[in-house]
């Protein structure tokens, strides 16, 4: 029988930008005995998480919770609001925007992929004026939705969603706005209602600190109305029956009860820390990470400081250095997982995740592993990034710990 020895001593450093480490108290919550998903105890749990998740999306409107990955939530957003042959404007910011575009095509939609050419578009955020210009040209309003990624997990770029909403409004266009927040929800400031988003897509395994297996659609009234006229086939993902059952805390199918226990615990943890404090912590850790990369003398993948991600940092390798070799050496020697470069960036960069259950010491340890991994891989570094990060973090004023 094949024997697998996963990380025999110490704790593995899971520093990919999702799935992120799951805190012990969430793991304990997930281990509770499974209960009757039609009983009164479950109804109370359902109502709690359905209400609590609205606060994370910063919405007063319904949020649907699926027992699915983020990919399922992508599909749910499209099939509930659109019909076969509908035109959709999608903006290319990286690998996951590309995959969403591919899905739209497979569902019988007609996506138009907008963006800057080559790798340049993967190093910057959404260009809202380009969206406005394209929508102004669509005088017959054939484009039914605009789809963008808030935080592109493959690149370390966080786009300005308020600017996208303003561009749609300036063009006087009725298209729905759909936004992927799979890697930003619970880590970066995101405002579903204030920014006028119609469908927000997200997942459980990143800022919410859960294992993979839950995904979300946050809805606007406009999106719900569009679903009444959309004709793409949907059954499992259909909003109407779920929304009706959710009124009393239940689902029309068997939900993932134990992950909902974990979600309840995660919502409690975020509420205790304070959502704004969570955002500030992620910004602080991201800046420390970027200072480390600069001290090493390496290039940050995102070239626009205005859209640096608080969730992850992409680290570009010098010419002649394969980023995947660096990742492998770092993993094998120091038991730390780093994100690979995807798509156009394969082999050219690695990604350091600093999201979810992460604090100053977690990041410093991760940067130490990266620094040692770079050295043994033959990458010449200018100075210690660990020291640069420590100096920055040591000077920061952070909110006091909350004592229960």
XYZ file of C-alpha atoms in Angstrom:
404
model
C 0.000 0.000 0.000
C 1.286 3.455 -0.886
C 2.173 5.409 2.245
C 1.932 9.174 2.149
C 3.893 11.195 4.715
C 2.604 14.754 4.696
C 4.818 17.177 6.612
C 6.031 14.867 9.415
C 7.300 17.598 11.770
C 6.190 21.141 12.496
C 3.396 22.921 10.661
C 3.381 23.233 6.893
C 3.431 26.809 5.590
C 0.529 26.975 3.147
C 1.332 30.306 1.470
C -0.535 29.899 -1.776
C -3.304 32.464 -2.403
C -5.993 29.949 -1.561
C -6.956 27.535 -0.248
C -5.639 29.316 2.805
C -4.834 27.762 6.207
C -7.914 26.742 8.199
C -7.783 27.888 11.851
C -8.036 25.200 14.514
C -11.289 26.584 15.909
C -12.917 26.309 12.469
C -11.638 22.746 12.091
C -13.165 21.925 15.464
C -16.485 23.453 14.414
C -16.504 21.388 11.215
C -16.037 18.246 13.343
C -19.374 18.711 15.171
C -21.881 15.870 14.669
C -23.941 16.221 11.520
C -27.552 17.154 12.220
C -30.880 16.755 10.415
C -30.903 19.337 7.619
C -34.692 19.496 7.907
C -34.765 19.898 11.690
C -35.194 23.076 13.757
C -31.551 23.217 14.850
C -30.403 23.380 11.253
C -32.940 26.104 10.446
C -31.402 28.301 13.126
C -27.908 27.660 11.730
C -29.092 28.449 8.212
C -30.654 31.747 9.204
C -27.519 32.742 11.106
C -25.081 32.164 8.233
C -27.413 33.610 5.597
C -27.672 36.812 7.613
C -24.015 36.926 8.670
C -22.580 36.494 5.181
C -24.429 39.633 4.037
C -22.164 41.680 6.310
C -19.061 40.348 4.558
C -20.426 41.295 1.127
C -21.647 44.580 2.637
C -25.146 44.055 1.262
C -28.704 44.052 2.552
C -29.863 41.846 -0.317
C -29.926 38.012 -0.511
C -26.767 35.929 -0.669
C -27.110 32.370 -1.960
C -24.792 29.737 -0.494
C -23.962 26.749 -2.717
C -22.272 23.439 -1.820
C -19.858 24.012 -4.709
C -16.542 25.554 -5.671
C -16.152 29.073 -6.979
C -16.449 27.675 -10.491
C -19.984 26.600 -9.635
C -20.780 30.136 -8.487
C -19.462 31.474 -11.819
C -21.853 29.182 -13.649
C -24.751 30.061 -11.347
C -24.295 33.775 -12.020
C -24.390 33.268 -15.776
C -27.191 30.714 -16.117
C -29.562 32.536 -13.772
C -29.397 35.866 -15.595
C -28.697 35.189 -19.273
C -30.108 33.401 -22.304
C -28.441 31.433 -25.092
C -26.660 33.701 -27.563
C -26.518 36.697 -25.214
C -23.489 38.928 -25.626
C -21.304 39.400 -22.559
C -18.393 41.815 -22.115
C -15.582 40.223 -20.104
C -12.337 41.948 -19.142
C -9.049 40.033 -19.215
C -6.903 40.616 -16.136
C -5.422 37.146 -15.740
C -5.872 33.393 -15.783
C -9.169 33.255 -13.904
C -10.795 35.929 -16.045
C -9.762 33.735 -18.989
C -11.393 30.666 -17.464
C -14.643 32.558 -16.822
C -14.641 33.628 -20.470
C -14.123 30.001 -21.512
C -17.079 28.923 -19.371
C -19.331 31.572 -20.928
C -18.535 30.195 -24.381
C -19.264 26.631 -23.284
C -22.687 27.725 -22.004
C -23.699 29.110 -25.389
C -23.090 32.786 -24.641
C -21.145 35.166 -26.879
C -18.433 36.726 -24.706
C -16.243 39.526 -25.977
C -12.860 39.574 -24.246
C -11.623 43.110 -23.702
C -8.203 44.034 -22.353
C -4.665 45.191 -23.023
C -2.588 42.989 -25.355
C -0.133 40.335 -24.237
C 1.193 40.094 -20.728
C 0.688 43.835 -20.120
C -2.987 43.325 -19.361
C -2.075 40.811 -16.657
C 0.064 43.362 -14.839
C -2.647 45.996 -14.439
C -6.241 46.232 -13.278
C -9.435 46.683 -15.263
C -9.320 49.716 -17.544
C -12.753 51.236 -16.880
C -12.588 53.799 -19.743
C -12.197 50.897 -22.202
C -15.413 49.385 -20.850
C -17.209 52.716 -21.105
C -16.057 53.205 -24.694
C -17.218 49.722 -25.717
C -20.602 50.127 -24.049
C -21.173 53.534 -25.687
C -20.639 51.822 -29.040
C -23.287 49.218 -28.154
C -26.180 51.515 -29.090
C -28.693 48.658 -29.345
C -27.743 47.337 -25.878
C -26.922 43.867 -27.150
C -24.394 43.368 -24.342
C -26.325 41.944 -21.400
C -23.595 41.762 -18.751
C -20.137 43.034 -17.876
C -17.986 40.482 -16.021
C -14.788 41.426 -14.174
C -12.531 39.915 -11.516
C -12.013 42.020 -8.389
C -8.793 40.402 -7.175
C -7.093 38.359 -9.880
C -5.575 35.444 -7.990
C -3.129 34.652 -10.773
C -1.536 38.110 -10.886
C -1.831 39.975 -7.561
C -3.893 42.812 -9.032
C -7.052 44.236 -7.411
C -9.278 46.207 -9.791
C -11.371 49.282 -9.016
C -14.961 48.017 -9.139
C -16.478 51.401 -8.291
C -14.808 52.761 -11.438
C -16.328 49.957 -13.513
C -19.775 50.774 -12.157
C -19.210 54.447 -12.961
C -18.169 53.537 -16.504
C -21.350 51.527 -17.082
C -23.462 54.372 -15.714
C -21.611 57.000 -17.773
C -22.361 54.994 -20.907
C -26.031 54.879 -19.934
C -25.982 51.120 -20.468
C -28.373 48.638 -18.777
C -25.917 45.705 -18.653
C -25.663 43.737 -15.448
C -22.385 44.012 -13.524
C -20.976 40.688 -12.326
C -17.847 40.540 -10.175
C -15.654 37.629 -9.100
C -14.451 38.134 -5.486
C -13.325 34.550 -4.932
C -9.918 35.566 -3.566
C -10.836 38.979 -2.151
C -13.964 38.443 -0.065
C -13.122 38.814 3.614
C -9.612 40.074 2.824
C -10.044 43.207 0.690
C -12.658 45.918 1.059
C -15.622 45.008 -1.132
C -19.005 46.742 -1.217
C -21.694 44.916 -3.174
C -24.450 47.469 -2.623
C -22.459 50.708 -2.640
C -20.636 49.791 -5.845
C -23.835 48.795 -7.628
C -22.889 45.190 -8.352
C -25.648 42.891 -9.586
C -24.065 39.493 -8.945
C -20.994 38.972 -6.778
C -19.331 35.559 -6.941
C -17.144 34.168 -4.175
C -15.828 31.070 -2.434
C -15.058 29.768 1.031
C -11.407 28.737 0.820
C -9.590 32.062 0.887
C -10.450 35.078 3.047
C -13.185 33.146 4.860
C -10.554 30.636 6.059
C -12.628 27.537 5.252
C -11.829 24.445 3.211
C -13.034 24.483 -0.400
C -16.650 23.474 -0.883
C -18.860 26.537 -0.376
C -19.498 29.279 -2.913
C -21.735 32.319 -3.063
C -23.865 34.515 -5.293
C -24.722 37.897 -3.750
C -27.674 39.339 -5.662
C -29.189 42.701 -6.494
C -32.912 43.227 -7.128
C -32.036 43.865 -10.796
C -30.310 40.483 -11.020
C -33.274 38.710 -9.413
C -35.604 40.360 -11.923
C -33.310 39.318 -14.800
C -33.457 35.709 -13.568
C -37.202 35.659 -14.147
C -36.659 36.138 -17.886
C -33.372 34.251 -18.443
C -33.686 31.002 -20.378
C -30.345 29.220 -19.984
C -30.995 25.808 -18.402
C -30.491 25.602 -14.651
C -31.743 23.278 -11.967
C -29.316 22.785 -9.090
C -28.103 26.385 -9.422
C -31.550 27.956 -9.898
C -32.070 30.935 -7.609
C -35.854 30.990 -7.239
C -36.369 27.790 -5.273
C -33.280 28.415 -3.124
C -34.391 31.938 -2.240
C -37.806 30.656 -1.205
C -36.403 27.891 1.019
C -33.757 30.216 2.493
C -36.494 32.359 4.029
C -36.748 29.790 6.833
C -33.073 28.783 6.876
C -33.275 25.713 4.646
C -32.183 24.581 1.170
C -34.082 22.650 -1.509
C -31.331 19.992 -1.519
C -28.929 18.535 1.037
C -26.531 21.326 2.074
C -22.967 20.780 3.320
C -23.909 20.953 6.989
C -20.452 20.664 8.491
C -18.957 23.365 6.295
C -21.827 25.614 7.367
C -20.717 24.995 10.974
C -17.300 26.220 9.851
C -18.794 29.227 8.089
C -20.674 30.175 11.238
C -17.399 30.069 13.196
C -15.551 32.070 10.517
C -18.203 34.779 10.592
C -17.851 34.972 14.375
C -14.072 35.326 14.072
C -14.343 38.126 11.510
C -16.961 39.934 13.579
C -14.767 39.721 16.685
C -11.745 41.166 14.897
C -13.890 43.710 13.053
C -14.214 43.708 9.266
C -12.312 46.982 8.853
C -9.524 45.636 11.079
C -9.368 42.527 8.895
C -8.905 44.717 5.823
C -6.229 46.792 7.586
C -4.341 43.639 8.636
C -4.248 42.388 5.063
C -3.010 45.740 3.781
C -0.262 45.792 6.413
C 0.934 42.274 5.599
C 0.837 42.977 1.866
C 3.006 46.069 2.232
C 5.498 44.126 4.359
C 5.667 41.433 1.693
C 6.248 43.956 -1.083
C 9.040 45.576 0.926
C 10.685 42.191 1.194
C 10.479 41.643 -2.576
C 11.982 45.057 -3.254
C 14.792 44.397 -0.768
C 15.599 41.184 -2.627
C 15.978 43.304 -5.758
C 13.163 41.450 -7.540
C 10.221 42.824 -9.479
C 6.608 42.779 -8.285
C 4.314 41.326 -10.942
C 1.715 44.093 -10.570
C 3.200 47.273 -12.063
C 0.532 49.713 -10.810
C 0.865 50.522 -7.109
C -2.726 51.798 -7.043
C -4.031 48.257 -7.554
C -1.618 46.176 -5.478
C -3.436 43.213 -3.986
C -3.748 42.883 -0.192
C -4.252 39.143 -0.724
C -1.117 38.019 -2.546
C 2.105 39.276 -4.073
C 3.470 38.034 -7.389
C 7.275 37.800 -7.520
C 8.902 37.937 -10.961
C 12.069 35.934 -11.540
C 15.197 37.229 -13.294
C 15.896 36.028 -16.833
C 17.165 32.464 -16.850
C 15.485 31.479 -13.564
C 12.535 29.083 -13.665
C 10.085 30.099 -10.941
C 8.769 26.554 -10.705
C 12.255 25.286 -9.838
C 12.440 27.887 -7.058
C 9.028 26.796 -5.776
C 10.016 23.128 -5.822
C 13.308 23.726 -4.027
C 11.582 25.848 -1.389
C 8.884 23.235 -0.841
C 11.246 20.280 -0.592
C 13.735 21.989 1.709
C 11.562 24.210 3.908
C 8.046 22.712 3.716
C 6.369 25.816 2.324
C 3.901 25.899 -0.560
C 4.017 28.916 -2.895
C 1.625 29.675 -5.748
C 2.696 28.870 -9.277
C 2.639 31.255 -12.191
C -0.416 30.461 -14.320
C -1.140 30.854 -18.019
C 1.010 33.568 -19.589
C 3.058 33.802 -16.392
C 3.911 30.104 -16.014
C 7.532 29.682 -14.950
C 8.077 33.438 -14.776
C 6.789 34.159 -11.281
C 5.683 32.651 -7.999
C 2.933 33.950 -5.727
C 3.071 34.518 -1.978
C -0.332 34.366 -0.308
C -0.881 36.517 2.799
C -4.582 36.133 3.398
C -7.073 34.697 5.830
C -5.586 33.232 9.007
C -2.263 35.061 8.647
C -0.440 37.425 11.000
C 2.915 39.188 11.253
C 4.871 36.163 12.426
C 3.245 33.894 9.848
C 4.378 36.242 7.096
C 7.890 36.661 8.474
C 8.281 32.876 8.625
C 6.999 32.535 5.070
C 9.381 35.226 3.818
C 12.273 33.478 5.547
C 11.409 30.300 3.666
C 11.197 32.230 0.399
C 14.515 33.958 1.005
C 16.313 30.702 1.737
C 14.623 29.046 -1.237
C 15.748 31.830 -3.557
C 19.337 31.511 -2.357
C 19.569 27.745 -2.791
C 18.014 28.136 -6.261
C 20.791 30.459 -7.368
C 18.824 33.707 -7.351
C 21.057 36.623 -6.392
C 19.295 38.817 -3.852
C 20.350 42.364 -3.035
C 19.506 42.387 0.673
C 17.442 40.564 3.264
C 13.753 40.883 2.553
C 12.979 39.325 5.926
C 14.715 42.185 7.729
C 12.945 44.768 5.558
C 9.569 43.230 6.394
C 10.394 42.977 10.102
C 11.455 46.614 10.248
C 8.178 47.701 8.648
C 5.979 45.475 10.800
C 7.764 46.465 13.991
C 6.933 50.124 13.373
C 3.222 49.551 12.748
C 0.490 50.392 15.237
C -2.159 47.655 15.219
C -5.523 47.371 17.027
C -5.289 45.754 20.476
C -6.200 42.081 20.802
C -9.827 41.499 21.733
C -10.103 39.507 24.963
C -13.207 37.444 25.463
